[in-house]
């Protein structure tokens, strides 16, 4: 976990431990980075739920009615390309949150939110987050930073799909999935990976075979295990580094809170000591 700069089970203030009493969930990085004051505004509304791979949280053109803070799974933002096919334009893992209510005047986004790595998600009503963010500059900034993160991914993915090879794009996608979930084990079928990247399934099969032969991954029955992160970064395109941890909302929120002189350890400091 420490590789990703996110806290362990309790978070810097033990906040999620209180939320998921008796559970062993690791925390969402954005929630863990909040000041006690900001977290306190959200806490009464926070709930936890496990969602399976393939669960549609909201459909494109709809307003998500809940804000999701992934703890161990990943949400893919997908846009329908043609009947039965949808491309991923971004993803949200434990480094961020998604589903903010922009208000009735805001345009709805074309992307659907689909769980593409089963896991635990903390969630709350979007209208309650909106109400809290109107009263808290910190929460308002969290929303902006999380929205910018999705926009940055969409822009990078647009460039990636246009100029980078299928091999490099698959490497980028796999590295991102591992970072988002904080796990070396990515439960995804080759069909889903191919769809997210707009590739033929046979192309993905060939790429996965090559990575496996190079000792970078092991692929078994819908589960990819990353054996060599350095090798995977080498196989991925430069987009992977452009969307690295220094851009993550969890880092930006934490650094802002620390810079403001909050009298608590940062997520990373807590990590180092733990
Ligand atoms: Zn790329």
Short mmCIF file of C-alpha atoms and ligand atoms in Angstrom, two decimals:
data_model
loop_
_atom_site.label_atom_id
_atom_site.label_comp_id
_atom_site.label_asym_id
_atom_site.label_seq_id
_atom_site.Cartn_x
_atom_site.Cartn_y
_atom_site.Cartn_z
CA UNK A 1 0.00 0.00 0.00
CA UNK A 2 2.72 2.45 0.90
CA UNK A 3 3.90 2.48 -2.69
CA UNK A 4 0.81 4.48 -3.55
CA UNK A 5 1.10 6.99 -0.75
CA UNK A 6 -2.21 6.08 0.76
CA UNK A 7 -2.88 5.20 4.36
CA UNK A 8 -3.63 1.79 5.70
CA UNK A 9 -6.65 0.48 7.50
CA UNK A 10 -7.22 3.32 9.91
CA UNK A 11 -6.25 6.40 7.93
CA UNK A 12 -4.42 9.25 9.61
CA UNK A 13 -7.17 9.87 12.11
CA UNK A 14 -8.67 6.42 12.31
CA UNK A 15 -11.71 7.85 10.57
CA UNK A 16 -12.67 4.96 8.34
CA UNK A 17 -11.96 2.53 11.11
CA UNK A 18 -14.85 4.16 12.91
CA UNK A 19 -16.98 4.04 9.78
CA UNK A 20 -16.33 0.38 9.09
CA UNK A 21 -16.02 -0.86 12.60
CA UNK A 22 -14.73 -4.40 12.70
CA UNK A 23 -13.96 -4.32 9.00
CA UNK A 24 -10.58 -4.46 7.39
CA UNK A 25 -11.25 -1.99 4.60
CA UNK A 26 -8.39 0.26 3.65
CA UNK A 27 -9.42 3.84 3.32
CA UNK A 28 -10.16 6.03 0.37
CA UNK A 29 -7.31 8.51 -0.03
CA UNK A 30 -9.50 11.60 -0.38
CA UNK A 31 -11.56 10.85 2.72
CA UNK A 32 -8.39 10.04 4.65
CA UNK A 33 -6.82 13.37 3.65
CA UNK A 34 -9.72 15.53 4.84
CA UNK A 35 -9.46 17.68 7.92
CA UNK A 36 -11.51 16.42 10.87
CA UNK A 37 -13.87 19.37 10.35
CA UNK A 38 -14.57 18.54 6.70
CA UNK A 39 -14.81 14.82 7.37
CA UNK A 40 -17.26 15.51 10.17
CA UNK A 41 -19.63 17.19 7.71
CA UNK A 42 -19.72 14.05 5.55
CA UNK A 43 -19.58 11.34 8.19
CA UNK A 44 -23.32 11.15 9.02
CA UNK A 45 -24.11 10.33 5.39
CA UNK A 46 -21.31 7.87 4.59
CA UNK A 47 -22.18 4.24 3.95
CA UNK A 48 -20.18 1.28 2.67
CA UNK A 49 -21.18 -1.22 0.03
CA UNK A 50 -19.57 -3.98 -2.00
CA UNK A 51 -20.20 -3.80 -5.75
CA UNK A 52 -19.36 -6.53 -8.24
CA UNK A 53 -17.58 -6.11 -11.54
CA UNK A 54 -20.04 -4.94 -14.20
CA UNK A 55 -22.43 -3.12 -11.85
CA UNK A 56 -23.71 0.07 -13.52
CA UNK A 57 -23.73 2.91 -10.98
CA UNK A 58 -25.24 5.44 -13.38
CA UNK A 59 -25.89 5.66 -17.10
CA UNK A 60 -24.48 8.20 -19.51
CA UNK A 61 -26.61 11.33 -19.70
CA UNK A 62 -27.98 10.75 -16.19
CA UNK A 63 -26.96 12.62 -13.09
CA UNK A 64 -25.27 10.31 -10.59
CA UNK A 65 -27.26 10.59 -7.37
CA UNK A 66 -24.44 9.39 -5.14
CA UNK A 67 -20.80 10.34 -4.66
CA UNK A 68 -18.56 7.26 -4.59
CA UNK A 69 -15.25 7.00 -2.72
CA UNK A 70 -13.65 3.73 -3.88
CA UNK A 71 -11.89 1.82 -1.15
CA UNK A 72 -10.76 -1.33 -2.95
CA UNK A 73 -12.51 -1.41 -6.35
CA UNK A 74 -12.45 0.76 -9.45
CA UNK A 75 -15.11 2.67 -11.37
CA UNK A 76 -14.62 3.00 -15.13
CA UNK A 77 -16.12 5.99 -16.92
CA UNK A 78 -17.24 4.63 -20.26
CA UNK A 79 -18.79 6.25 -23.30
CA UNK A 80 -20.86 4.21 -25.76
CA UNK A 81 -19.02 4.02 -29.06
CA UNK A 82 -21.49 1.79 -30.92
CA UNK A 83 -24.17 -0.71 -29.89
CA UNK A 84 -22.63 -3.19 -27.49
CA UNK A 85 -19.29 -1.38 -27.24
CA UNK A 86 -18.11 1.33 -24.89
CA UNK A 87 -14.69 2.95 -24.49
CA UNK A 88 -13.16 3.91 -21.18
CA UNK A 89 -12.32 7.61 -20.92
CA UNK A 90 -11.14 7.53 -17.32
CA UNK A 91 -11.27 5.59 -14.09
CA UNK A 92 -11.60 6.35 -10.41
CA UNK A 93 -10.01 4.31 -7.65
CA UNK A 94 -9.00 4.91 -4.06
CA UNK A 95 -7.09 8.04 -5.12
CA UNK A 96 -10.26 10.02 -5.86
CA UNK A 97 -14.06 10.23 -5.81
CA UNK A 98 -16.77 10.59 -8.46
CA UNK A 99 -20.48 11.33 -8.81
CA UNK A 100 -20.68 14.98 -7.74
CA UNK A 101 -23.91 16.85 -8.35
CA UNK A 102 -23.17 19.88 -10.50
CA UNK A 103 -26.69 21.24 -10.06
CA UNK A 104 -29.67 21.41 -12.39
CA UNK A 105 -27.98 23.88 -14.74
CA UNK A 106 -24.85 21.78 -15.26
CA UNK A 107 -24.65 19.68 -18.43
CA UNK A 108 -24.85 15.94 -17.86
CA UNK A 109 -21.77 13.96 -18.85
CA UNK A 110 -22.01 11.31 -21.59
CA UNK A 111 -20.04 8.76 -19.58
CA UNK A 112 -21.62 5.94 -17.61
CA UNK A 113 -20.07 4.82 -14.34
CA UNK A 114 -19.44 1.07 -14.28
CA UNK A 115 -17.66 -0.97 -11.62
CA UNK A 116 -14.76 -2.67 -13.36
CA UNK A 117 -13.00 -4.07 -10.40
CA UNK A 118 -15.19 -5.56 -7.68
CA UNK A 119 -14.63 -4.02 -4.31
CA UNK A 120 -15.81 -1.88 -1.44
CA UNK A 121 -17.07 1.63 -2.06
CA UNK A 122 -17.94 4.29 0.48
CA UNK A 123 -20.79 6.41 -0.84
CA UNK A 124 -23.15 9.21 0.15
CA UNK A 125 -26.02 11.15 -1.47
CA UNK A 126 -24.70 13.64 -4.03
CA UNK A 127 -27.11 16.33 -2.83
CA UNK A 128 -25.76 16.04 0.71
CA UNK A 129 -22.19 16.42 -0.53
CA UNK A 130 -23.27 19.45 -2.56
CA UNK A 131 -24.89 20.98 0.52
CA UNK A 132 -21.75 20.35 2.60
CA UNK A 133 -19.44 21.77 -0.09
CA UNK A 134 -21.44 25.00 -0.20
CA UNK A 135 -20.48 25.49 3.44
CA UNK A 136 -16.91 24.24 3.27
CA UNK A 137 -14.18 25.69 1.09
CA UNK A 138 -12.17 22.51 1.65
CA UNK A 139 -14.94 20.22 0.36
CA UNK A 140 -15.59 22.56 -2.56
CA UNK A 141 -11.94 22.23 -3.51
CA UNK A 142 -12.08 18.44 -3.15
CA UNK A 143 -14.90 18.38 -5.69
CA UNK A 144 -12.95 20.58 -8.11
CA UNK A 145 -9.77 18.52 -7.78
CA UNK A 146 -11.65 15.24 -8.33
CA UNK A 147 -13.43 16.67 -11.40
CA UNK A 148 -10.14 17.94 -12.82
CA UNK A 149 -8.62 14.48 -12.36
CA UNK A 150 -11.30 12.93 -14.58
CA UNK A 151 -10.88 15.69 -17.15
CA UNK A 152 -7.09 15.21 -17.17
CA UNK A 153 -7.53 11.48 -17.74
CA UNK A 154 -10.03 12.00 -20.57
CA UNK A 155 -7.63 14.37 -22.34
CA UNK A 156 -4.68 12.01 -21.92
CA UNK A 157 -6.68 8.98 -23.05
CA UNK A 158 -7.82 10.86 -26.18
CA UNK A 159 -4.17 11.46 -27.11
CA UNK A 160 -3.21 7.91 -26.12
CA UNK A 161 -5.87 6.27 -28.28
CA UNK A 162 -4.79 8.37 -31.24
CA UNK A 163 -1.03 7.88 -31.20
CA UNK A 164 0.06 4.98 -29.01
CA UNK A 165 0.27 1.29 -29.94
CA UNK A 166 -2.18 -1.32 -28.69
CA UNK A 167 0.59 -2.92 -26.58
CA UNK A 168 1.47 0.35 -24.89
CA UNK A 169 -2.19 1.25 -24.29
CA UNK A 170 -2.86 -2.12 -22.68
CA UNK A 171 0.18 -1.61 -20.46
CA UNK A 172 -1.05 1.85 -19.52
CA UNK A 173 -4.54 0.54 -18.73
CA UNK A 174 -3.26 -2.35 -16.62
CA UNK A 175 -0.84 -0.16 -14.67
CA UNK A 176 -3.65 2.30 -14.00
CA UNK A 177 -6.03 -0.47 -12.84
CA UNK A 178 -3.38 -1.74 -10.41
CA UNK A 179 -2.80 1.77 -9.05
CA UNK A 180 -6.51 2.54 -8.74
CA UNK A 181 -7.25 -0.61 -6.78
CA UNK A 182 -3.95 -0.75 -4.89
CA UNK A 183 -3.56 -4.39 -5.84
CA UNK A 184 -1.24 -6.49 -7.98
CA UNK A 185 -4.22 -8.65 -8.85
CA UNK A 186 -6.59 -7.16 -11.42
CA UNK A 187 -9.77 -9.20 -11.90
CA UNK A 188 -10.70 -8.44 -15.48
CA UNK A 189 -11.55 -10.60 -18.47
CA UNK A 190 -9.78 -10.03 -21.77
CA UNK A 191 -13.19 -9.16 -23.26
CA UNK A 192 -13.66 -6.26 -20.85
CA UNK A 193 -10.06 -5.03 -21.26
CA UNK A 194 -10.46 -5.13 -25.04
CA UNK A 195 -13.73 -3.21 -24.89
CA UNK A 196 -12.33 -0.51 -22.58
CA UNK A 197 -9.45 0.06 -25.00
CA UNK A 198 -11.39 -0.31 -28.24
CA UNK A 199 -9.26 -3.30 -29.28
CA UNK A 200 -10.11 -6.71 -30.67
CA UNK A 201 -10.15 -9.44 -28.08
CA UNK A 202 -7.63 -11.45 -30.10
CA UNK A 203 -5.26 -8.47 -29.99
CA UNK A 204 -5.51 -8.29 -26.21
CA UNK A 205 -4.96 -12.05 -25.95
CA UNK A 206 -1.76 -11.74 -27.98
CA UNK A 207 -0.50 -8.78 -25.91
CA UNK A 208 -1.25 -10.62 -22.66
CA UNK A 209 0.58 -13.70 -23.93
CA UNK A 210 3.64 -11.60 -24.76
CA UNK A 211 3.63 -9.92 -21.33
CA UNK A 212 3.27 -13.32 -19.69
CA UNK A 213 6.15 -14.76 -21.72
CA UNK A 214 8.27 -11.80 -20.57
CA UNK A 215 7.44 -12.61 -16.93
CA UNK A 216 5.62 -9.30 -16.41
CA UNK A 217 2.14 -10.70 -15.74
CA UNK A 218 0.40 -14.00 -15.12
CA UNK A 219 -3.03 -14.43 -16.66
CA UNK A 220 -5.47 -17.04 -15.39
CA UNK A 221 -9.22 -17.28 -15.86
CA UNK A 222 -10.12 -13.63 -15.79
CA UNK A 223 -7.45 -12.57 -13.31
CA UNK A 224 -4.25 -10.75 -14.24
CA UNK A 225 -1.50 -10.79 -11.63
CA UNK A 226 1.27 -8.24 -12.08
CA UNK A 227 4.60 -9.87 -11.31
CA UNK A 228 6.95 -7.10 -12.44
CA UNK A 229 5.83 -3.47 -11.99
CA UNK A 230 9.03 -2.05 -13.48
CA UNK A 231 8.57 -4.25 -16.53
CA UNK A 232 4.95 -3.16 -16.84
CA UNK A 233 5.90 0.52 -16.67
CA UNK A 234 8.42 -0.17 -19.41
CA UNK A 235 5.75 -1.80 -21.56
CA UNK A 236 3.25 1.04 -20.97
CA UNK A 237 3.24 4.31 -22.89
CA UNK A 238 4.33 7.64 -21.40
CA UNK A 239 0.68 8.48 -20.62
CA UNK A 240 0.99 6.20 -17.62
CA UNK A 241 3.57 8.50 -16.02
CA UNK A 242 1.57 11.60 -16.97
CA UNK A 243 -1.29 10.30 -14.82
CA UNK A 244 0.94 9.20 -11.97
CA UNK A 245 0.48 9.65 -8.23
CA UNK A 246 1.67 13.27 -8.17
CA UNK A 247 -1.56 14.16 -10.01
CA UNK A 248 -3.87 12.22 -7.72
CA UNK A 249 -6.59 14.12 -5.85
CA UNK A 250 -5.66 12.31 -2.62
CA UNK A 251 -2.15 13.82 -2.84
CA UNK A 252 -3.39 17.29 -3.78
CA UNK A 253 -5.99 17.38 -1.01
CA UNK A 254 -3.46 16.10 1.54
CA UNK A 255 -0.76 18.59 0.55
CA UNK A 256 -3.22 21.47 0.77
CA UNK A 257 -4.36 20.40 4.25
CA UNK A 258 -0.74 20.09 5.41
CA UNK A 259 0.19 23.43 3.88
CA UNK A 260 -2.65 25.05 5.77
CA UNK A 261 -0.94 24.00 8.98
CA UNK A 262 -3.32 21.28 10.04
CA UNK A 263 -2.12 19.73 13.28
CA UNK A 264 -2.22 16.17 12.12
CA UNK A 265 0.09 13.86 10.19
CA UNK A 266 -0.32 13.75 6.43
CA UNK A 267 -1.48 10.55 4.80
CA UNK A 268 2.06 9.93 3.61
CA UNK A 269 3.63 10.68 6.98
CA UNK A 270 1.20 8.27 8.58
CA UNK A 271 2.20 5.76 5.99
CA UNK A 272 5.90 6.14 6.60
CA UNK A 273 5.47 5.68 10.32
CA UNK A 274 3.18 2.69 9.88
ZN1 LIG B 1 -0.53 6.49 -24.22
#
